[in-house]
Short mmCIF file of C-alpha atoms in Angstrom, two decimals:
data_model
loop_
_atom_site.label_atom_id
_atom_site.label_comp_id
_atom_site.label_asym_id
_atom_site.label_seq_id
_atom_site.Cartn_x
_atom_site.Cartn_y
_atom_site.Cartn_z
CA MET A 20 135.20 93.85 84.33
CA ARG A 21 137.72 94.96 81.52
CA TYR A 22 134.73 96.15 79.28
CA SER A 23 136.90 99.00 77.95
CA LYS A 24 139.25 96.14 76.52
CA LEU A 25 136.54 94.14 74.87
CA THR A 26 135.71 94.76 71.16
CA TYR A 27 133.21 92.55 68.99
CA TYR A 28 131.58 91.92 66.18
CA LEU A 29 128.27 89.96 64.89
CA LEU A 30 129.02 87.92 62.13
CA ALA A 31 126.23 86.83 59.58
CA ASN A 32 127.46 83.50 59.18
CA LEU A 33 127.96 80.40 61.77
CA ILE A 34 131.10 79.01 61.92
CA ALA A 35 131.13 75.01 61.35
CA LEU A 36 131.40 73.42 64.73
CA MET A 37 133.71 70.95 65.84
CA PHE A 38 132.82 68.27 68.21
CA LEU A 39 134.31 66.51 71.30
CA GLY A 40 133.40 64.30 73.64
CA GLY A 41 133.05 65.41 77.44
CA CYS A 42 136.36 64.42 79.74
CA ALA A 43 136.36 63.99 83.30
CA GLN A 44 137.33 67.49 85.00
CA ASP A 45 140.01 68.17 87.75
CA GLU A 46 138.41 69.59 90.76
CA ILE A 47 137.93 73.20 89.46
CA LEU A 48 139.86 76.10 91.48
CA PHE A 49 140.28 79.41 90.64
CA PRO A 50 143.43 81.78 91.86
CA GLN A 51 142.37 84.80 94.48
CA ASP A 52 146.24 86.35 93.95
CA LYS A 53 145.36 88.91 91.26
CA GLU A 54 148.88 89.44 89.73
CA THR A 55 149.72 89.41 85.91
CA SER A 56 152.96 88.74 84.45
CA GLY A 57 154.42 88.65 81.27
CA GLU A 58 153.82 90.67 77.96
CA GLN A 59 150.11 91.74 77.20
CA ILE A 60 149.07 91.10 73.95
CA GLN A 61 145.55 91.32 72.13
CA ALA A 62 144.19 87.94 71.26
CA GLU A 63 140.71 87.68 69.02
CA LEU A 64 138.51 85.29 70.28
CA LEU A 65 135.41 84.14 68.15
CA LEU A 66 133.07 82.48 69.50
CA SER A 67 130.37 80.72 67.67
CA VAL A 68 127.18 78.97 69.04
CA SER A 69 125.27 76.51 66.28
CA MET A 70 121.78 74.36 66.44
CA PRO A 71 122.50 71.57 64.13
CA SER A 72 120.29 68.18 64.12
CA THR A 73 120.23 66.22 67.45
CA THR A 74 123.54 64.32 68.55
CA THR A 75 124.28 62.12 71.07
CA ARG A 76 127.29 62.99 73.05
CA ALA A 77 128.68 59.29 73.34
CA GLY A 78 127.77 56.21 71.74
CA ASN A 79 124.23 55.26 71.81
CA GLU A 80 123.75 57.33 74.80
CA LEU A 81 120.02 58.49 74.43
CA THR A 82 119.65 62.12 74.14
CA LEU A 83 116.69 64.90 74.31
CA PRO A 84 116.61 68.35 73.18
CA GLY A 85 115.74 71.27 76.04
CA THR A 86 113.17 73.60 75.15
CA ASN A 87 113.86 77.27 73.46
CA ALA A 88 113.57 78.62 76.91
CA GLU A 89 115.45 75.90 78.59
CA SER A 90 118.29 76.89 75.57
CA ILE A 91 118.32 80.53 75.59
CA LEU A 92 121.72 82.44 75.37
CA SER A 93 121.25 85.43 75.85
CA LYS A 94 125.00 86.32 78.07
CA ILE A 95 127.77 84.64 77.42
CA THR A 96 131.09 85.33 79.57
CA LEU A 97 134.53 83.73 79.56
CA PHE A 98 136.93 83.68 82.27
CA ILE A 99 140.56 83.49 81.45
CA ILE A 100 143.34 82.40 83.80
CA ASP A 101 146.29 84.63 83.10
CA GLY A 102 149.17 83.54 85.54
CA SER A 103 147.06 84.62 88.76
CA ASP A 104 144.46 87.11 87.60
CA VAL A 105 140.74 85.96 86.56
CA LYS A 106 139.91 87.74 83.72
CA ASP A 107 136.59 87.88 82.40
CA PHE A 108 134.97 89.22 78.92
CA THR A 109 131.24 89.68 78.34
CA VAL A 110 128.89 89.37 75.67
CA GLU A 111 125.10 90.32 75.66
CA GLY A 112 122.35 90.35 73.30
CA GLU A 113 119.30 88.50 71.73
CA ASP A 114 119.73 85.26 70.36
CA LEU A 115 123.50 84.25 70.47
CA ASP A 116 123.17 81.21 69.71
CA LYS A 117 122.21 81.85 66.58
CA LYS A 118 125.27 84.35 65.90
CA SER A 119 129.08 84.14 65.47
CA LEU A 120 130.82 86.79 67.85
CA ILE A 121 134.24 87.88 67.83
CA PHE A 122 135.94 90.21 70.35
CA LEU A 123 139.33 91.34 71.77
CA VAL A 124 140.84 90.63 74.68
CA GLU A 125 144.18 91.45 76.48
CA THR A 126 145.92 88.66 77.93
CA THR A 127 149.78 87.21 77.94
CA GLU A 128 150.66 84.05 75.77
CA GLY A 129 151.04 80.66 77.07
CA GLU A 130 149.19 78.05 78.34
CA LYS A 131 145.86 78.90 79.83
CA ASP A 132 142.58 77.54 81.88
CA ILE A 133 139.43 79.11 80.03
CA TYR A 134 136.02 78.93 81.36
CA VAL A 135 132.60 79.78 79.76
CA GLY A 136 129.69 81.02 81.61
CA ALA A 137 126.41 81.14 79.78
CA ASN A 138 123.49 83.56 81.21
CA MET A 139 125.54 84.62 84.63
CA SER A 140 124.46 87.11 86.65
CA ALA A 141 126.63 89.62 87.89
CA GLU A 142 126.72 88.10 91.48
CA GLN A 143 127.91 84.70 89.62
CA ILE A 144 130.23 86.27 87.94
CA LYS A 145 131.70 88.26 91.06
CA ILE A 146 131.64 84.58 93.09
CA VAL A 147 133.87 83.08 89.94
CA LYS A 148 136.09 86.00 90.02
CA THR A 149 136.36 86.49 94.07
CA SER A 150 136.16 82.66 94.75
CA ASN A 151 139.01 79.76 94.78
CA LYS A 152 136.31 77.28 94.03
CA PRO A 153 133.20 78.94 93.02
CA LEU A 154 130.32 78.20 94.83
CA GLN A 155 126.67 79.65 95.05
CA THR A 156 123.81 79.27 97.60
CA LEU A 157 120.28 79.80 96.23
CA ASN A 158 117.30 81.49 97.39
CA SER A 159 115.51 79.87 94.97
CA ILE A 160 115.94 77.79 91.89
CA SER A 161 114.57 80.70 89.88
CA ASP A 162 118.31 82.03 90.59
CA VAL A 163 119.60 79.45 87.74
CA ILE A 164 116.70 79.15 85.08
CA GLY A 165 115.73 82.90 85.27
CA ALA A 166 113.67 84.93 82.42
CA ASN A 167 117.33 86.05 80.68
CA GLY A 168 118.02 82.08 80.55
CA PHE A 169 119.37 79.26 82.18
CA LEU A 170 122.56 79.35 83.33
CA MET A 171 125.21 77.07 81.75
CA THR A 172 129.04 76.56 82.16
CA ALA A 173 132.08 74.67 80.78
CA GLN A 174 135.72 73.88 80.89
CA ALA A 175 136.82 74.66 77.70
CA LEU A 176 139.27 71.97 75.97
CA SER A 177 141.90 72.37 73.05
CA GLU A 178 141.93 70.16 70.04
CA ASN A 179 142.92 67.54 71.37
CA GLY A 180 140.85 67.44 74.47
CA SER A 181 143.37 69.27 77.17
CA THR A 182 142.13 71.62 79.65
CA LYS A 183 145.33 73.83 79.31
CA ILE A 184 145.16 76.38 76.38
CA ASN A 185 148.30 77.14 74.45
CA ILE A 186 148.27 80.83 72.93
CA VAL A 187 150.69 81.79 71.19
CA ASP A 188 150.77 85.28 69.66
CA GLY A 189 150.08 85.82 65.97
CA ARG A 190 148.90 82.04 65.81
CA THR A 191 144.91 81.04 65.50
CA THR A 192 144.08 78.41 68.23
CA LYS A 193 140.64 76.87 68.38
CA ILE A 194 139.14 75.76 71.26
CA THR A 195 135.91 73.66 72.28
CA ALA A 196 133.32 74.53 75.14
CA ASN A 197 130.52 71.87 75.69
CA LEU A 198 128.30 73.48 77.93
CA GLU A 199 126.16 71.97 80.46
CA ARG A 200 122.66 73.30 82.50
CA VAL A 201 123.72 73.48 85.95
CA VAL A 202 119.90 72.16 86.89
CA SER A 203 118.50 68.36 85.92
CA LYS A 204 114.60 67.83 85.45
CA VAL A 205 112.64 65.30 87.01
CA LEU A 206 109.50 63.90 85.27
CA LEU A 207 107.03 61.22 86.70
CA THR A 208 105.08 59.19 84.23
CA CYS A 209 102.57 56.55 84.42
CA LYS A 210 101.32 53.63 82.03
CA SER A 211 97.92 54.39 80.99
CA ASP A 212 95.49 52.66 78.11
CA ASP A 213 93.25 55.12 77.83
CA GLY A 214 95.33 58.57 78.40
CA VAL A 215 93.15 59.20 80.97
CA HIS A 216 93.73 55.98 83.81
CA VAL A 217 96.86 54.97 85.45
CA LYS A 218 96.97 51.23 84.66
CA LEU A 219 97.16 49.28 88.05
CA SER A 220 98.83 46.12 88.90
CA ASP A 221 94.93 44.91 89.33
CA THR A 222 92.52 47.27 87.57
CA SER A 223 89.53 45.32 89.11
CA LYS A 224 89.76 47.12 92.65
CA GLY A 225 89.57 50.44 91.72
CA TYR A 226 90.11 53.55 89.41
CA MET A 227 93.02 56.00 89.53
CA ARG A 228 93.00 59.09 87.26
CA LEU A 229 96.58 60.59 85.94
CA ALA A 230 94.90 63.64 86.53
CA ASP A 231 95.00 62.44 90.09
CA VAL A 232 98.41 61.40 90.38
CA HIS A 233 101.10 64.46 91.36
CA TYR A 234 104.44 64.50 92.36
CA ALA A 235 107.17 67.23 93.95
CA LEU A 236 110.96 66.86 94.63
CA GLU A 237 112.17 66.44 98.46
CA THR A 238 115.67 67.57 99.47
CA THR A 239 116.89 69.45 96.95
CA ASN A 240 120.38 71.57 96.88
CA LYS A 241 120.57 74.81 97.47
CA LYS A 242 124.31 74.94 96.94
CA PHE A 243 126.20 74.15 93.79
CA TYR A 244 129.83 74.42 92.15
CA LEU A 245 129.96 77.02 89.35
CA PHE A 246 131.35 74.58 87.23
CA GLY A 247 131.23 70.81 87.54
CA GLN A 248 133.71 69.14 90.02
CA THR A 249 135.18 65.28 89.35
CA ASN A 250 132.67 62.63 89.93
CA ASN A 251 129.92 65.60 89.75
CA GLU A 252 130.70 66.13 93.39
CA ASP A 253 128.19 68.38 95.15
CA PRO A 254 128.78 71.04 98.04
CA ASN A 255 126.98 68.63 100.28
CA TYR A 256 128.54 65.35 98.54
CA SER A 257 130.26 64.02 102.46
CA MET A 258 126.84 62.37 104.31
CA SER A 259 128.46 61.88 107.14
CA GLU A 260 129.35 65.43 107.42
CA THR A 261 126.09 66.52 105.55
CA LEU A 262 123.92 64.94 108.32
CA GLY A 263 126.08 66.91 110.88
CA GLN A 264 124.76 70.08 109.71
CA ALA A 265 121.45 72.40 109.34
CA PHE A 266 119.17 70.67 106.94
CA GLY A 267 117.92 73.99 106.01
CA ASN A 268 121.24 75.35 105.35
CA ASN A 269 121.90 72.95 102.77
CA PHE A 270 118.72 71.66 101.44
CA PHE A 271 115.25 73.02 100.14
CA SER A 272 112.34 71.24 101.46
CA TYR A 273 109.14 70.41 99.85
CA ALA A 274 106.33 73.41 100.88
CA GLY A 275 102.81 72.41 100.93
CA LYS A 276 100.70 69.07 100.08
CA VAL A 277 101.86 67.41 96.88
CA GLU A 278 97.95 66.62 95.87
CA GLU A 279 97.52 70.39 96.12
CA SER A 280 100.49 71.81 94.27
CA GLY A 281 102.48 69.32 92.96
CA ASP A 282 103.10 68.98 89.49
CA VAL A 283 100.74 66.67 87.46
CA ALA A 284 102.18 63.16 86.07
CA ILE A 285 101.77 62.33 82.76
CA LYS A 286 100.78 59.23 80.27
CA THR A 287 103.92 56.96 79.43
CA ASP A 288 105.09 57.58 75.95
CA ASN A 289 108.32 55.61 74.39
CA SER A 290 107.91 57.04 71.29
CA ARG A 291 109.08 60.34 73.09
CA LEU A 292 112.18 59.06 74.20
CA ASN A 293 112.92 60.09 70.08
CA ALA A 294 114.03 63.56 69.85
CA ASP A 295 113.01 63.64 66.25
CA THR A 296 109.45 63.55 67.20
CA ASP A 297 107.65 64.93 70.02
CA PRO A 298 110.14 64.74 72.87
CA TYR A 299 109.51 64.90 76.24
CA THR A 300 110.00 68.21 77.81
CA GLU A 301 107.85 68.20 81.35
CA GLY A 302 109.15 68.21 84.31
CA ILE A 303 110.63 69.52 87.52
CA TYR A 304 114.32 71.47 87.66
CA CYS A 305 116.82 70.90 90.58
CA LEU A 306 119.80 71.25 91.44
CA GLU A 307 122.30 68.33 91.22
CA ASN A 308 122.66 65.84 94.32
CA THR A 309 125.45 63.27 94.77
CA VAL A 310 126.32 61.22 98.04
CA GLY A 311 129.35 59.81 98.99
CA GLY A 312 129.74 57.53 101.66
CA TYR A 313 125.82 56.31 101.35
CA SER A 314 126.68 52.29 101.75
CA ASN A 315 127.40 52.89 105.87
CA TYR A 316 123.53 53.99 105.53
CA ASN A 317 121.90 51.64 102.92
CA ASP A 318 119.67 50.46 106.10
CA ASP A 319 118.88 53.47 107.33
CA LEU A 320 116.45 55.31 104.56
CA SER A 321 115.46 58.09 107.29
CA SER A 322 118.82 59.23 106.98
CA LEU A 323 119.77 59.44 103.28
CA LYS A 324 116.23 61.11 102.98
CA GLN A 325 117.83 63.61 105.08
CA VAL A 326 120.99 64.64 101.94
CA ALA A 327 119.49 62.66 98.69
CA THR A 328 116.49 64.26 96.49
CA TYR A 329 113.83 61.94 96.12
CA ILE A 330 110.27 62.04 94.64
CA LYS A 331 107.20 62.10 97.01
CA ILE A 332 103.73 61.19 94.64
CA ALA A 333 100.53 61.58 96.23
CA ALA A 334 97.91 59.48 93.76
CA LYS A 335 93.92 59.37 94.61
CA PHE A 336 92.09 55.71 94.43
CA THR A 337 88.34 55.58 93.93
CA PRO A 338 87.63 51.90 95.36
CA MET A 339 85.15 49.96 92.97
CA TYR A 340 84.12 47.67 96.27
CA ILE A 341 81.98 49.38 98.66
CA ASP A 342 80.15 48.62 101.58
CA ASN A 343 77.72 45.82 100.26
CA GLU A 344 78.07 47.38 96.65
CA THR A 345 80.12 45.28 94.21
CA GLU A 346 81.76 46.42 90.34
CA LEU A 347 80.81 49.87 90.89
CA THR A 348 81.46 52.09 88.07
CA GLU A 349 83.70 55.25 88.26
CA ASN A 350 80.95 57.77 88.65
CA GLU A 351 79.00 55.55 90.78
CA ALA A 352 81.65 55.01 93.32
CA LYS A 353 82.56 58.78 93.70
CA SER A 354 79.13 59.41 94.31
CA LYS A 355 79.21 56.86 97.11
CA LEU A 356 82.09 59.25 98.58
CA SER A 357 81.08 62.32 97.38
CA SER A 358 79.95 63.25 101.18
CA GLN A 359 83.06 62.83 102.24
CA GLY A 360 85.18 64.35 99.87
CA GLY A 361 86.54 60.55 98.93
CA THR A 362 87.51 59.28 101.87
CA PHE A 363 87.39 55.30 102.53
CA TYR A 364 88.51 52.48 105.08
CA VAL A 365 90.31 49.20 104.81
CA CYS A 366 90.05 46.79 107.55
CA LYS A 367 93.21 45.09 108.57
CA LYS A 368 91.14 42.22 109.92
CA ALA A 369 89.29 41.00 106.77
CA PRO A 370 89.23 37.83 106.10
CA GLU A 371 91.25 37.07 102.73
CA SER A 372 87.73 36.88 100.52
CA LYS A 373 87.06 40.43 101.80
CA LYS A 374 90.22 42.28 101.56
CA HIS A 375 89.14 44.07 98.40
CA ILE A 376 86.14 45.70 99.89
CA CYS A 377 86.61 49.17 101.13
CA TYR A 378 84.12 50.73 103.43
CA SER A 379 82.59 54.15 103.46
CA SER A 380 83.54 54.47 107.50
CA PRO A 381 84.52 52.11 110.42
CA GLU A 382 80.89 51.60 111.50
CA ALA A 383 80.12 50.14 108.11
CA GLY A 384 82.56 47.86 108.00
CA ILE A 385 81.78 46.47 111.22
CA ARG A 386 78.26 46.13 110.03
CA PHE A 387 78.76 44.36 106.83
CA LEU A 388 81.52 41.96 108.17
CA ASN A 389 79.10 41.37 110.54
CA ASN A 390 81.84 41.19 113.12
CA ASN A 391 81.31 42.85 116.66
CA SER A 392 84.63 42.50 118.25
CA LEU A 393 86.24 44.93 115.60
CA THR A 394 86.78 48.54 116.40
CA ALA A 395 87.79 51.76 114.58
CA LYS A 396 90.96 51.17 115.32
CA ASP A 397 91.38 48.24 113.00
CA PHE A 398 90.52 50.33 109.99
CA THR A 399 92.71 52.14 108.07
CA GLU A 400 91.45 55.64 106.77
CA HIS A 401 92.31 56.68 103.62
CA GLU A 402 91.54 60.40 103.38
CA GLY A 403 90.13 61.69 100.48
CA GLY A 404 91.38 58.82 98.51
CA TRP A 405 94.59 60.03 98.64
CA GLN A 406 97.89 57.54 98.92
CA ARG A 407 101.31 58.75 99.15
CA TYR A 408 104.43 56.88 98.19
CA GLU A 409 108.10 57.85 97.92
CA ALA A 410 110.63 56.96 95.67
CA PHE A 411 114.33 57.99 95.16
CA VAL A 412 114.90 59.20 91.80
CA ALA A 413 115.99 56.23 89.64
CA SER A 414 116.25 53.87 92.44
CA PRO A 415 112.59 53.28 94.43
CA THR A 416 113.73 50.83 97.19
CA SER A 417 117.27 51.81 97.96
CA PHE A 418 119.91 54.01 97.77
CA ASN A 419 122.43 53.25 95.13
CA GLU A 420 124.94 55.45 92.54
CA ALA A 421 121.78 55.46 89.73
CA SER A 422 120.20 57.34 92.49
CA ASN A 423 122.65 60.65 92.43
CA VAL A 424 121.00 63.59 90.68
CA LYS A 425 123.83 64.77 87.87
CA ARG A 426 123.58 68.20 86.38
CA ASN A 427 122.16 68.48 83.01
CA ASN A 428 120.54 65.21 82.80
CA TYR A 429 116.96 64.65 82.16
CA TYR A 430 115.49 61.93 84.24
CA ILE A 431 112.44 60.32 82.94
CA ALA A 432 110.42 58.07 85.77
CA ASN A 433 108.25 56.15 84.77
CA VAL A 434 105.68 54.21 87.13
CA THR A 435 105.63 50.56 85.98
CA TYR A 436 104.05 48.85 88.54
CA ILE A 437 101.26 50.55 91.30
CA THR A 438 98.90 48.88 93.36
CA ALA A 439 95.63 49.71 94.75
CA PRO A 440 95.93 51.20 98.34
CA ILE A 441 93.89 48.70 99.96
CA GLN A 442 95.91 46.02 101.55
CA GLU A 443 99.44 46.97 100.66
CA LYS A 444 100.81 50.05 98.62
CA THR A 445 103.66 49.10 96.49
CA ILE A 446 105.28 51.40 93.50
CA GLU A 447 108.07 49.92 90.99
CA ILE A 448 109.55 53.07 89.09
CA ASN A 449 112.07 52.59 86.01
CA THR A 450 113.68 55.45 85.24
CA THR A 451 115.08 56.32 81.71
CA VAL A 452 118.52 59.05 81.71
CA ALA A 453 118.67 61.05 78.81
CA ALA A 454 121.78 63.64 78.37
CA TRP A 455 119.94 67.22 77.32
CA THR A 456 120.81 68.92 74.76
CA ILE A 457 120.92 72.93 73.89
CA LYS A 458 118.26 72.18 71.23
CA GLY A 459 120.61 69.19 69.86
CA SER A 460 123.93 70.87 70.53
CA THR A 461 125.66 71.81 73.85
CA THR A 462 128.93 73.08 72.02
CA ILE A 463 130.58 76.30 71.59
CA LYS A 464 133.75 77.05 69.24
CA ILE A 465 136.07 79.38 70.19
CA GLU A 466 139.12 80.78 67.92
CA THR A 467 142.16 82.93 69.55
CA SER A 468 144.58 85.00 67.57
CA LYS A 469 146.29 88.19 67.99
#
């Protein structure tokens, strides 16, 4: 790093922001031939970050702010592609989002590609400087959501939206970078009338508590490009190629049982989609996951689940009808099944009039159905009362373009329909996708001059 060339001053006043809409990036490649041609000049760069009121990035797009922890800017690194050399300049400090920074960098005149990284580790900076197409493989998601801040990146744009920044000796050049976190966030919500119980499709059959609905993310990416690519392509984008590789080289699999260690779903509250009140902030972080060529596998969910991130859900159900007892209260039903930890059984061959009845054991079912031709094999066990569901983040029954998980988006998956797990299991999810801002803004303004 060229820290000997770096001088910066913290200013007391914030610089007014200039907002630019996002634009699609070409494939981002960094030169590796470390030669710089042209006369070197001292360019002055002024970088400011502000947190104004929440603004959508485009039109009526829904936008929700990040939390304080998600919006920390403790380290900002600029990468200037100067000829065939990649120069980096770093500023560190507390609350950089509340300060303006001015520093000098050594570069040449002419058109430049400039990139911005926030909260980058030394390893990540090295990857950018030594890789043609900067890519990192994570040990865990904590590598990009650490205590020093979430990793955020952007390519700088000129005032007219060009990725080519023309630096002229003696002239001030204004550029803008729209920072994006490299991770996304997924939250599961369920409808509830009382804030305690999930609203089932047929509430006359039993009880399900919000606290007993757990979820986790499965098949999450290990690899990501440090700077977002065209169409949000990730390193595992080609489905046919990825299926031919070892799963563990490319993806994390959820470890443990969802019902024991998964996050707990919360009540659906549409008022929390309003960033001015009490916005949603809960959820699980993951890298972006986009899949190309999936149309060849639309009828092969097992293959799709090997490359696409999806939600695993575990929900505990307490039946209202057990053995010969009807319309049990929740406490009565729990007491009846307490000796077996909530486990119950349903009979696959029960007559239509008795399909809603559950049993404390197969033997009890045979006895109360008064059918000696039945055997234990005719009963389905629901161990502990748990039922498991799976759904892609934005399309539960099939994979499509909406199923892709893109960086810096907040996916709020609302369970709109769920059946009691007696004769069938059905779940329907309606996902809201929100742009995820940095406490209201994702814009950095940089000015360069001699």
